[in-house]
PDB file of C-alpha atoms and ligand atoms in Angstrom:
ATOM      1  CA  MET I1285       0.000   0.000   0.000  1.00 74.00           C
ATOM      2  CA  ALA I1286       1.266   3.495  -0.783  1.00 82.00           C
ATOM      3  CA  PRO I1287       2.510   5.332   2.309  1.00 85.00           C
ATOM      4  CA  THR I1288       0.344   8.130   3.717  1.00 89.00           C
ATOM      5  CA  VAL I1289       1.165  10.946   6.133  1.00 90.00           C
ATOM      6  CA  THR I1290      -0.385   8.814   8.891  1.00 89.00           C
ATOM      7  CA  SER I1291       1.691   5.702   8.097  1.00 88.00           C
ATOM      8  CA  THR I1292       4.851   7.805   7.708  1.00 91.00           C
ATOM      9  CA  MET I1293       4.196   9.444  11.084  1.00 92.00           C
ATOM     10  CA  GLN I1294       3.831   5.992  12.652  1.00 91.00           C
ATOM     11  CA  VAL I1295       7.268   5.006  11.345  1.00 91.00           C
ATOM     12  CA  ILE I1296       8.822   8.237  12.618  1.00 93.00           C
ATOM     13  CA  ARG I1297       7.243   7.687  16.028  1.00 94.00           C
ATOM     14  CA  ARG I1298       8.872   4.241  16.209  1.00 93.00           C
ATOM     15  CA  TYR I1299      12.279   5.898  15.799  1.00 93.00           C
ATOM     16  CA  ALA I1300      11.532   9.050  17.819  1.00 89.00           C
ATOM     17  CA  ALA I1301       8.532   8.594  20.108  1.00 90.00           C
ATOM     18  CA  ASP I1302       8.615  12.026  21.614  1.00 91.00           C
ATOM     19  CA  PHE I1303      10.603  14.410  19.435  1.00 92.00           C
ATOM     20  CA  HIS I1304       8.867  17.560  18.233  1.00 93.00           C
ATOM     21  CA  PRO I1305      10.846  19.580  15.686  1.00 95.00           C
ATOM     22  CA  LYS I1306      10.007  23.247  15.242  1.00 94.00           C
ATOM     23  CA  VAL I1307      11.875  23.815  12.007  1.00 95.00           C
ATOM     24  CA  ALA I1308      12.455  21.624   8.958  1.00 96.00           C
ATOM     25  CA  ILE I1309      15.513  21.967   6.743  1.00 95.00           C
ATOM     26  CA  LEU I1310      15.768  20.489   3.280  1.00 93.00           C
ATOM     27  CA  LEU I1311      19.347  20.055   2.190  1.00 86.00           C
ATOM     28  CA  GLY I1312      20.190  20.106  -1.501  1.00 73.00           C
ATOM     29  CA  SER I1313      23.232  18.940  -3.486  1.00 65.00           C
ATOM     30  CA  GLY I1314      26.422  18.959  -1.416  1.00 67.00           C
ATOM     31  CA  MET I1315      24.752  20.605   1.597  1.00 72.00           C
ATOM     32  CA  GLY I1316      24.164  17.482   3.657  1.00 72.00           C
ATOM     33  CA  SER I1317      26.995  18.372   6.049  1.00 76.00           C
ATOM     34  CA  ILE I1318      24.633  20.733   7.898  1.00 81.00           C
ATOM     35  CA  ALA I1319      22.931  17.648   9.318  1.00 84.00           C
ATOM     36  CA  ASP I1320      26.286  16.565  10.807  1.00 85.00           C
ATOM     37  CA  GLN I1321      25.942  19.398  13.359  1.00 87.00           C
ATOM     38  CA  LEU I1322      22.855  17.841  14.958  1.00 91.00           C
ATOM     39  CA  ALA I1323      23.151  16.871  18.624  1.00 90.00           C
ATOM     40  CA  ASN I1324      21.725  13.430  19.503  1.00 90.00           C
ATOM     41  CA  PRO I1325      20.719  12.678  15.917  1.00 93.00           C
ATOM     42  CA  ILE I1326      18.108  10.081  15.059  1.00 94.00           C
ATOM     43  CA  THR I1327      18.484   8.871  11.475  1.00 94.00           C
ATOM     44  CA  ILE I1328      15.650   7.371   9.445  1.00 93.00           C
ATOM     45  CA  PRO I1329      16.350   6.183   5.878  1.00 91.00           C
ATOM     46  CA  TYR I1330      13.772   7.316   3.338  1.00 88.00           C
ATOM     47  CA  SER I1331      13.262   3.648   2.461  1.00 87.00           C
ATOM     48  CA  ALA I1332      11.880   3.031   5.986  1.00 89.00           C
ATOM     49  CA  LEU I1333       9.403   5.873   5.378  1.00 87.00           C
ATOM     50  CA  GLY I1334       8.255   4.349   2.109  1.00 83.00           C
ATOM     51  CA  LEU I1335       9.880   7.169   0.142  1.00 79.00           C
ATOM     52  CA  PRO I1336      12.030   6.610  -2.931  1.00 77.00           C
ATOM     53  CA  ALA I1337      15.748   7.261  -2.467  1.00 74.00           C
ATOM     54  CA  SER I1338      17.248  10.200  -4.326  1.00 66.00           C
ATOM     55  CA  GLY I1339      19.247   8.799  -7.210  1.00 64.00           C
ATOM     56  CA  VAL I1340      21.402  11.914  -7.651  1.00 59.00           C
ATOM     57  CA  ALA I1341      25.109  12.101  -6.691  1.00 56.00           C
ATOM     58  CA  GLY I1342      25.583  14.404  -3.693  1.00 52.00           C
ATOM     59  CA  HIS I1343      22.187  13.476  -2.243  1.00 58.00           C
ATOM     60  CA  ALA I1344      21.870  10.998   0.623  1.00 75.00           C
ATOM     61  CA  SER I1345      18.370   9.774   1.411  1.00 86.00           C
ATOM     62  CA  LEU I1346      17.944  10.283   5.128  1.00 89.00           C
ATOM     63  CA  MET I1347      15.591  12.048   7.493  1.00 93.00           C
ATOM     64  CA  MET I1348      17.537  13.225  10.542  1.00 94.00           C
ATOM     65  CA  LEU I1349      15.994  14.514  13.753  1.00 96.00           C
ATOM     66  CA  GLY I1350      18.013  16.298  16.414  1.00 95.00           C
ATOM     67  CA  ASN I1351      18.901  19.559  18.088  1.00 94.00           C
ATOM     68  CA  LEU I1352      20.716  22.279  16.206  1.00 91.00           C
ATOM     69  CA  HIS I1353      22.140  24.690  18.786  1.00 87.00           C
ATOM     70  CA  GLY I1354      19.326  23.777  21.137  1.00 89.00           C
ATOM     71  CA  VAL I1355      16.499  24.029  18.596  1.00 93.00           C
ATOM     72  CA  PRO I1356      14.693  20.773  17.727  1.00 95.00           C
ATOM     73  CA  VAL I1357      14.838  20.356  13.949  1.00 96.00           C
ATOM     74  CA  VAL I1358      14.273  17.797  11.248  1.00 96.00           C
ATOM     75  CA  CYS I1359      16.666  17.646   8.301  1.00 94.00           C
ATOM     76  CA  LEU I1360      15.804  16.053   5.008  1.00 92.00           C
ATOM     77  CA  LYS I1361      19.177  15.016   3.698  1.00 89.00           C
ATOM     78  CA  GLY I1362      18.659  14.363   0.025  1.00 83.00           C
ATOM     79  CA  ARG I1363      15.936  15.645  -2.210  1.00 84.00           C
ATOM     80  CA  LEU I1364      13.459  14.015  -4.530  1.00 84.00           C
ATOM     81  CA  HIS I1365      13.437  15.746  -7.907  1.00 87.00           C
ATOM     82  CA  VAL I1366      10.507  15.639 -10.288  1.00 90.00           C
ATOM     83  CA  TYR I1367      12.931  14.806 -13.137  1.00 90.00           C
ATOM     84  CA  GLU I1368      13.746  11.506 -11.402  1.00 87.00           C
ATOM     85  CA  GLY I1369      10.286  10.409 -12.483  1.00 86.00           C
ATOM     86  CA  VAL I1370       8.988   9.961  -8.918  1.00 84.00           C
ATOM     87  CA  GLY I1371       5.940  12.129  -9.602  1.00 88.00           C
ATOM     88  CA  TYR I1372       4.590  14.652  -7.118  1.00 92.00           C
ATOM     89  CA  GLU I1373       3.113  12.187  -4.592  1.00 89.00           C
ATOM     90  CA  PRO I1374       6.305  11.451  -2.593  1.00 88.00           C
ATOM     91  CA  ILE I1375       7.136  15.164  -2.504  1.00 92.00           C
ATOM     92  CA  ARG I1376       3.646  15.940  -1.149  1.00 93.00           C
ATOM     93  CA  LEU I1377       4.009  13.203   1.448  1.00 90.00           C
ATOM     94  CA  TRP I1378       7.459  14.422   2.424  1.00 89.00           C
ATOM     95  CA  ILE I1379       6.432  18.067   3.006  1.00 95.00           C
ATOM     96  CA  ARG I1380       3.050  17.338   4.611  1.00 96.00           C
ATOM     97  CA  THR I1381       4.728  14.994   7.085  1.00 95.00           C
ATOM     98  CA  LEU I1382       6.922  17.901   8.227  1.00 96.00           C
ATOM     99  CA  LYS I1383       3.803  19.924   8.947  1.00 96.00           C
ATOM    100  CA  GLN I1384       2.251  16.967  10.783  1.00 94.00           C
ATOM    101  CA  LEU I1385       5.418  16.656  12.890  1.00 95.00           C
ATOM    102  CA  GLY I1386       4.681  20.168  14.161  1.00 95.00           C
ATOM    103  CA  CYS I1387       7.154  22.242  12.148  1.00 96.00           C
ATOM    104  CA  ALA I1388       6.146  25.866  11.543  1.00 95.00           C
ATOM    105  CA  GLN I1389       8.978  26.786   9.174  1.00 96.00           C
ATOM    106  CA  LEU I1390      10.586  25.035   6.231  1.00 97.00           C
ATOM    107  CA  ILE I1391      14.055  26.149   5.193  1.00 97.00           C
ATOM    108  CA  LEU I1392      14.964  25.062   1.704  1.00 96.00           C
ATOM    109  CA  THR I1393      18.430  25.006   0.241  1.00 93.00           C
ATOM    110  CA  GLY I1394      19.443  24.200  -3.287  1.00 91.00           C
ATOM    111  CA  ALA I1395      21.973  24.611  -6.020  1.00 90.00           C
ATOM    112  CA  VAL I1396      21.330  27.145  -8.762  1.00 94.00           C
ATOM    113  CA  GLY I1397      22.824  28.587 -11.887  1.00 95.00           C
ATOM    114  CA  SER I1398      23.098  32.372 -11.801  1.00 97.00           C
ATOM    115  CA  LEU I1399      21.636  34.560 -14.532  1.00 98.00           C
ATOM    116  CA  ARG I1400      23.501  37.571 -13.168  1.00 97.00           C
ATOM    117  CA  THR I1401      27.176  37.606 -14.072  1.00 95.00           C
ATOM    118  CA  GLU I1402      27.983  39.719 -10.993  1.00 96.00           C
ATOM    119  CA  VAL I1403      26.688  36.875  -8.759  1.00 96.00           C
ATOM    120  CA  GLY I1404      29.160  34.083  -9.429  1.00 93.00           C
ATOM    121  CA  PRO I1405      29.825  30.501  -8.280  1.00 92.00           C
ATOM    122  CA  GLY I1406      30.014  30.073  -4.500  1.00 91.00           C
ATOM    123  CA  GLU I1407      27.680  33.011  -3.701  1.00 95.00           C
ATOM    124  CA  LEU I1408      24.454  32.659  -1.710  1.00 96.00           C
ATOM    125  CA  VAL I1409      21.109  33.963  -2.986  1.00 97.00           C
ATOM    126  CA  ALA I1410      17.991  34.240  -0.786  1.00 98.00           C
ATOM    127  CA  ILE I1411      14.948  33.609  -2.933  1.00 98.00           C
ATOM    128  CA  THR I1412      12.285  36.337  -3.008  1.00 98.00           C
ATOM    129  CA  ASP I1413       9.815  34.808  -5.487  1.00 98.00           C
ATOM    130  CA  HIS I1414       9.634  32.200  -8.235  1.00 98.00           C
ATOM    131  CA  ILE I1415       8.583  31.462 -11.785  1.00 98.00           C
ATOM    132  CA  ASN I1416       7.214  27.942 -12.195  1.00 97.00           C
ATOM    133  CA  PHE I1417       8.476  26.698 -15.568  1.00 96.00           C
ATOM    134  CA  HIS I1418       7.679  23.069 -14.687  1.00 93.00           C
ATOM    135  CA  PRO I1419       5.032  21.509 -16.920  1.00 90.00           C
ATOM    136  CA  GLY I1420       2.866  20.757 -13.888  1.00 93.00           C
ATOM    137  CA  ASN I1421       1.777  21.804 -10.438  1.00 96.00           C
ATOM    138  CA  PRO I1422       2.108  19.544  -7.376  1.00 96.00           C
ATOM    139  CA  LEU I1423      -1.436  20.412  -6.270  1.00 97.00           C
ATOM    140  CA  MET I1424      -2.994  18.998  -9.473  1.00 95.00           C
ATOM    141  CA  GLY I1425      -5.711  16.443  -8.753  1.00 93.00           C
ATOM    142  CA  PRO I1426      -8.336  16.218  -6.029  1.00 94.00           C
ATOM    143  CA  ASN I1427      -7.793  18.629  -3.145  1.00 95.00           C
ATOM    144  CA  ASP I1428      -7.800  17.502   0.478  1.00 92.00           C
ATOM    145  CA  GLU I1429      -9.503  20.412   2.275  1.00 93.00           C
ATOM    146  CA  THR I1430      -8.164  19.170   5.621  1.00 93.00           C
ATOM    147  CA  VAL I1431      -4.640  19.914   4.325  1.00 95.00           C
ATOM    148  CA  GLY I1432      -5.246  23.266   2.610  1.00 96.00           C
ATOM    149  CA  PRO I1433      -7.488  25.226   0.248  1.00 96.00           C
ATOM    150  CA  ARG I1434      -8.090  24.337  -3.412  1.00 96.00           C
ATOM    151  CA  PHE I1435      -6.698  27.696  -4.571  1.00 96.00           C
ATOM    152  CA  VAL I1436      -3.698  28.745  -2.561  1.00 96.00           C
ATOM    153  CA  SER I1437      -2.117  32.200  -2.670  1.00 96.00           C
ATOM    154  CA  LEU I1438       1.584  32.347  -3.502  1.00 97.00           C
ATOM    155  CA  GLU I1439       1.936  35.979  -2.514  1.00 96.00           C
ATOM    156  CA  ASN I1440       4.729  36.212   0.044  1.00 96.00           C
ATOM    157  CA  ALA I1441       5.438  32.511  -0.559  1.00 98.00           C
ATOM    158  CA  TYR I1442       9.055  33.199   0.411  1.00 98.00           C
ATOM    159  CA  ASP I1443       8.206  34.805   3.709  1.00 97.00           C
ATOM    160  CA  ASP I1444       9.347  38.438   3.948  1.00 96.00           C
ATOM    161  CA  GLY I1445       9.598  38.269   7.734  1.00 96.00           C
ATOM    162  CA  LEU I1446      11.827  35.187   7.651  1.00 96.00           C
ATOM    163  CA  ARG I1447      13.969  36.755   4.958  1.00 97.00           C
ATOM    164  CA  ASP I1448      14.437  39.901   7.058  1.00 97.00           C
ATOM    165  CA  ILE I1449      15.765  37.694   9.868  1.00 97.00           C
ATOM    166  CA  LEU I1450      17.990  35.813   7.412  1.00 97.00           C
ATOM    167  CA  VAL I1451      19.445  39.026   5.994  1.00 98.00           C
ATOM    168  CA  ALA I1452      20.212  40.275   9.515  1.00 97.00           C
ATOM    169  CA  THR I1453      21.841  36.948  10.472  1.00 97.00           C
ATOM    170  CA  ALA I1454      24.004  36.939   7.335  1.00 97.00           C
ATOM    171  CA  ALA I1455      25.068  40.539   7.961  1.00 97.00           C
ATOM    172  CA  ARG I1456      26.027  39.713  11.556  1.00 97.00           C
ATOM    173  CA  LEU I1457      28.163  36.789  10.333  1.00 97.00           C
ATOM    174  CA  ASN I1458      29.685  38.831   7.485  1.00 97.00           C
ATOM    175  CA  ILE I1459      28.361  36.372   4.910  1.00 97.00           C
ATOM    176  CA  PRO I1460      27.440  38.107   1.638  1.00 96.00           C
ATOM    177  CA  LEU I1461      23.839  37.292   0.703  1.00 97.00           C
ATOM    178  CA  TYR I1462      22.160  38.296  -2.552  1.00 98.00           C
ATOM    179  CA  GLN I1463      18.414  38.172  -3.209  1.00 98.00           C
ATOM    180  CA  GLY I1464      16.630  37.123  -6.364  1.00 98.00           C
ATOM    181  CA  VAL I1465      13.870  35.349  -8.265  1.00 98.00           C
ATOM    182  CA  TYR I1466      14.156  31.574  -8.898  1.00 98.00           C
ATOM    183  CA  ILE I1467      12.973  29.998 -12.116  1.00 98.00           C
ATOM    184  CA  ALA I1468      12.342  26.255 -11.926  1.00 97.00           C
ATOM    185  CA  THR I1469      13.066  24.111 -14.953  1.00 97.00           C
ATOM    186  CA  LEU I1470      12.159  20.437 -14.904  1.00 95.00           C
ATOM    187  CA  GLY I1471      15.613  19.202 -15.940  1.00 90.00           C
ATOM    188  CA  PRO I1472      17.473  16.905 -16.013  1.00 93.00           C
ATOM    189  CA  SER I1473      18.939  18.580 -19.116  1.00 94.00           C
ATOM    190  CA  PHE I1474      20.460  21.966 -18.433  1.00 94.00           C
ATOM    191  CA  GLU I1475      18.926  24.940 -20.195  1.00 96.00           C
ATOM    192  CA  THR I1476      19.775  26.188 -23.668  1.00 96.00           C
ATOM    193  CA  PRO I1477      21.404  29.615 -24.061  1.00 96.00           C
ATOM    194  CA  ALA I1478      18.183  30.832 -25.719  1.00 97.00           C
ATOM    195  CA  GLU I1479      16.132  29.734 -22.709  1.00 97.00           C
ATOM    196  CA  ILE I1480      18.501  31.557 -20.374  1.00 97.00           C
ATOM    197  CA  ARG I1481      18.157  34.763 -22.438  1.00 97.00           C
ATOM    198  CA  ALA I1482      14.374  34.398 -22.276  1.00 98.00           C
ATOM    199  CA  PHE I1483      14.401  33.744 -18.510  1.00 98.00           C
ATOM    200  CA  ARG I1484      16.504  36.855 -17.925  1.00 97.00           C
ATOM    201  CA  SER I1485      13.977  38.957 -19.793  1.00 97.00           C
ATOM    202  CA  TRP I1486      11.212  37.468 -17.595  1.00 98.00           C
ATOM    203  CA  GLY I1487      12.931  38.688 -14.447  1.00 97.00           C
ATOM    204  CA  ALA I1488      14.620  35.495 -13.228  1.00 98.00           C
ATOM    205  CA  ASP I1489      17.921  35.814 -11.351  1.00 98.00           C
ATOM    206  CA  VAL I1490      18.738  32.151 -10.723  1.00 98.00           C
ATOM    207  CA  VAL I1491      17.694  28.837 -12.272  1.00 98.00           C
ATOM    208  CA  GLY I1492      17.326  25.437 -10.655  1.00 96.00           C
ATOM    209  CA  MET I1493      15.514  22.117 -10.987  1.00 94.00           C
ATOM    210  CA  SER I1494      13.804  21.882  -7.608  1.00 93.00           C
ATOM    211  CA  VAL I1495      12.436  24.114  -4.804  1.00 96.00           C
ATOM    212  CA  VAL I1496       9.231  25.269  -6.531  1.00 97.00           C
ATOM    213  CA  PRO I1497       7.094  22.103  -6.079  1.00 97.00           C
ATOM    214  CA  GLU I1498       8.201  21.982  -2.438  1.00 97.00           C
ATOM    215  CA  VAL I1499       7.281  25.629  -1.862  1.00 98.00           C
ATOM    216  CA  ILE I1500       3.835  25.233  -3.425  1.00 98.00           C
ATOM    217  CA  ILE I1501       3.084  22.163  -1.278  1.00 98.00           C
ATOM    218  CA  ALA I1502       4.469  23.866   1.839  1.00 98.00           C
ATOM    219  CA  ARG I1503       2.384  27.011   1.362  1.00 98.00           C
ATOM    220  CA  HIS I1504      -0.717  24.910   0.716  1.00 98.00           C
ATOM    221  CA  CYS I1505      -0.379  23.206   4.119  1.00 97.00           C
ATOM    222  CA  GLY I1506       0.599  26.427   5.898  1.00 97.00           C
ATOM    223  CA  LEU I1507       4.355  26.098   6.414  1.00 97.00           C
ATOM    224  CA  GLN I1508       6.322  29.355   6.328  1.00 97.00           C
ATOM    225  CA  VAL I1509       9.145  29.141   3.793  1.00 98.00           C
ATOM    226  CA  ALA I1510      12.658  30.531   3.528  1.00 97.00           C
ATOM    227  CA  CYS I1511      14.896  29.478   0.660  1.00 97.00           C
ATOM    228  CA  ILE I1512      18.642  29.999   0.426  1.00 96.00           C
ATOM    229  CA  THR I1513      20.419  28.851  -2.700  1.00 94.00           C
ATOM    230  CA  GLY I1514      24.080  28.401  -3.519  1.00 92.00           C
ATOM    231  CA  VAL I1515      25.298  29.454  -6.943  1.00 94.00           C
ATOM    232  CA  THR I1516      27.256  26.606  -8.481  1.00 91.00           C
ATOM    233  CA  ASN I1517      27.742  28.091 -11.944  1.00 92.00           C
ATOM    234  CA  LEU I1518      26.843  30.914 -14.258  1.00 94.00           C
ATOM    235  CA  ALA I1519      23.884  29.770 -16.349  1.00 95.00           C
ATOM    236  CA  VAL I1520      24.659  28.314 -19.740  1.00 94.00           C
ATOM    237  CA  GLY I1521      25.783  30.872 -22.315  1.00 92.00           C
ATOM    238  CA  LEU I1522      26.929  33.395 -19.682  1.00 92.00           C
ATOM    239  CA  SER I1523      30.428  32.006 -19.242  1.00 86.00           C
ATOM    240  CA  LYS I1524      33.045  30.041 -21.194  1.00 81.00           C
ATOM    241  CA  GLU I1525      32.903  27.279 -18.541  1.00 78.00           C
ATOM    242  CA  LYS I1526      30.788  24.247 -19.447  1.00 80.00           C
ATOM    243  CA  VAL I1527      27.925  23.558 -17.025  1.00 76.00           C
ATOM    244  CA  THR I1528      28.332  20.042 -15.572  1.00 78.00           C
ATOM    245  CA  HIS I1529      26.958  18.248 -12.517  1.00 76.00           C
ATOM    246  CA  GLU I1530      30.540  17.678 -11.276  1.00 77.00           C
ATOM    247  CA  GLY I1531      31.147  21.436 -11.449  1.00 73.00           C
ATOM    248  CA  THR I1532      27.942  22.095  -9.522  1.00 72.00           C
ATOM    249  CA  LEU I1533      29.115  19.771  -6.735  1.00 73.00           C
ATOM    250  CA  GLN I1534      32.479  21.557  -6.486  1.00 74.00           C
ATOM    251  CA  PHE I1535      31.014  25.054  -6.114  1.00 76.00           C
ATOM    252  CA  GLY I1536      28.151  23.639  -4.059  1.00 77.00           C
ATOM    253  CA  GLU I1537      30.789  22.841  -1.444  1.00 80.00           C
ATOM    254  CA  ILE I1538      31.970  26.462  -1.282  1.00 85.00           C
ATOM    255  CA  ALA I1539      28.387  27.659  -0.825  1.00 86.00           C
ATOM    256  CA  ALA I1540      27.730  24.826   1.634  1.00 86.00           C
ATOM    257  CA  ARG I1541      30.579  25.977   3.879  1.00 87.00           C
ATOM    258  CA  LYS I1542      28.809  29.337   4.232  1.00 92.00           C
ATOM    259  CA  LEU I1543      25.424  27.686   4.715  1.00 91.00           C
ATOM    260  CA  VAL I1544      26.803  25.446   7.435  1.00 89.00           C
ATOM    261  CA  LYS I1545      27.585  28.628   9.400  1.00 91.00           C
ATOM    262  CA  LEU I1546      24.521  30.618   8.373  1.00 94.00           C
ATOM    263  CA  ILE I1547      21.648  28.157   8.777  1.00 93.00           C
ATOM    264  CA  PRO I1548      22.091  27.192  12.456  1.00 91.00           C
ATOM    265  CA  GLU I1549      22.396  30.879  13.433  1.00 93.00           C
ATOM    266  CA  PHE I1550      19.408  31.764  11.255  1.00 95.00           C
ATOM    267  CA  ILE I1551      17.334  29.086  12.977  1.00 94.00           C
ATOM    268  CA  LYS I1552      18.379  30.334  16.409  1.00 91.00           C
ATOM    269  CA  ASP I1553      17.442  33.900  15.428  1.00 92.00           C
ATOM    270  CA  THR I1554      14.145  32.740  13.918  1.00 90.00           C
ATOM    271  CA  VAL I1555      13.133  30.890  17.085  1.00 86.00           C
ATOM    272  CA  ASN I1556      14.173  33.919  19.186  1.00 85.00           C
ATOM    273  CA  VAL I1557      12.036  36.273  17.083  1.00 84.00           C
ATOM    274  CA  LEU I1558       9.043  34.056  16.266  1.00 80.00           C
ATOM    275  CA  GLY I1559       9.062  31.684  19.256  1.00 76.00           C
TER     276      GLY I1559
HETATM  277  N1  HPA V1313      20.547  25.095 -14.308  1.00 65.51           N
HETATM  278  C1  HPA V1313      19.623  24.368 -13.650  1.00 65.51           C
HETATM  279  N2  HPA V1313      19.827  23.877 -12.446  1.00 65.51           N
HETATM  280  C2  HPA V1313      21.014  24.110 -11.856  1.00 65.51           C
HETATM  281  C3  HPA V1313      22.017  24.837 -12.504  1.00 65.51           C
HETATM  282  C4  HPA V1313      21.775  25.362 -13.790  1.00 65.51           C
HETATM  283  O1  HPA V1313      22.618  26.033 -14.422  1.00 65.51           O
HETATM  284  N3  HPA V1313      23.076  24.874 -11.648  1.00 65.51           N
HETATM  285  C5  HPA V1313      22.709  24.179 -10.550  1.00 65.51           C
HETATM  286  N4  HPA V1313      21.464  23.733 -10.656  1.00 65.51           N
END
């Protein structure tokens, strides 16, 4: 039988009977090391939750529960991408389970290509808004009114209040942080130079193959969202360098080193401000 939020919660409760995370963190390519900072970690493989494993290099497939500088959190180490052919169902299950666990905020990370030549590999970009260039929407199909409304607003989807806290945290730590609009392509092929020129004219600043389905599902069930991306490359056609997955992992590590410092402090500040 296909797993449901209820069956997934039962599995989690077998591993962690009485752990109540406040914040969820989804770690993208090369950013899994953030989960290594958890105190008293409890690790649950996605396979035990009935979720497919991520088949992408740089992505483990683990849910980890633990305390990050005293704040109870859940980390999703390894992401499910729509281009892997898993469909939207596991992604819905994944995000809605975080809400059911009691999380109020979801912090997303991810690797992106930059459409702005002044924002190069290794830089961090906080996402302000998105353009959904996927051929679908994760809320297609019958709506469960107990989860959220049929027609969900995506105004302020990337919460302004959370981003204000993030900007202040980054400034305090002297970590440069840009802001910009994310355009989601399905992948797994990278974009063409013509697509990148078009996306620039639409107002996109960075391009990636994830984040957007997760944000739509999270907003539908009422999670507040912050998204911090690491630039792994200039988008195709903007530099002489070829865009490769190996290259994205290398610069993902530079961005990850900054995120490893930024995210725990951001979570501490968020809990201090929002409770
Ligand atoms: N395009 C799409 N996704 C990406 C890129 C890119 O250039 N870099 C990292 N993720």
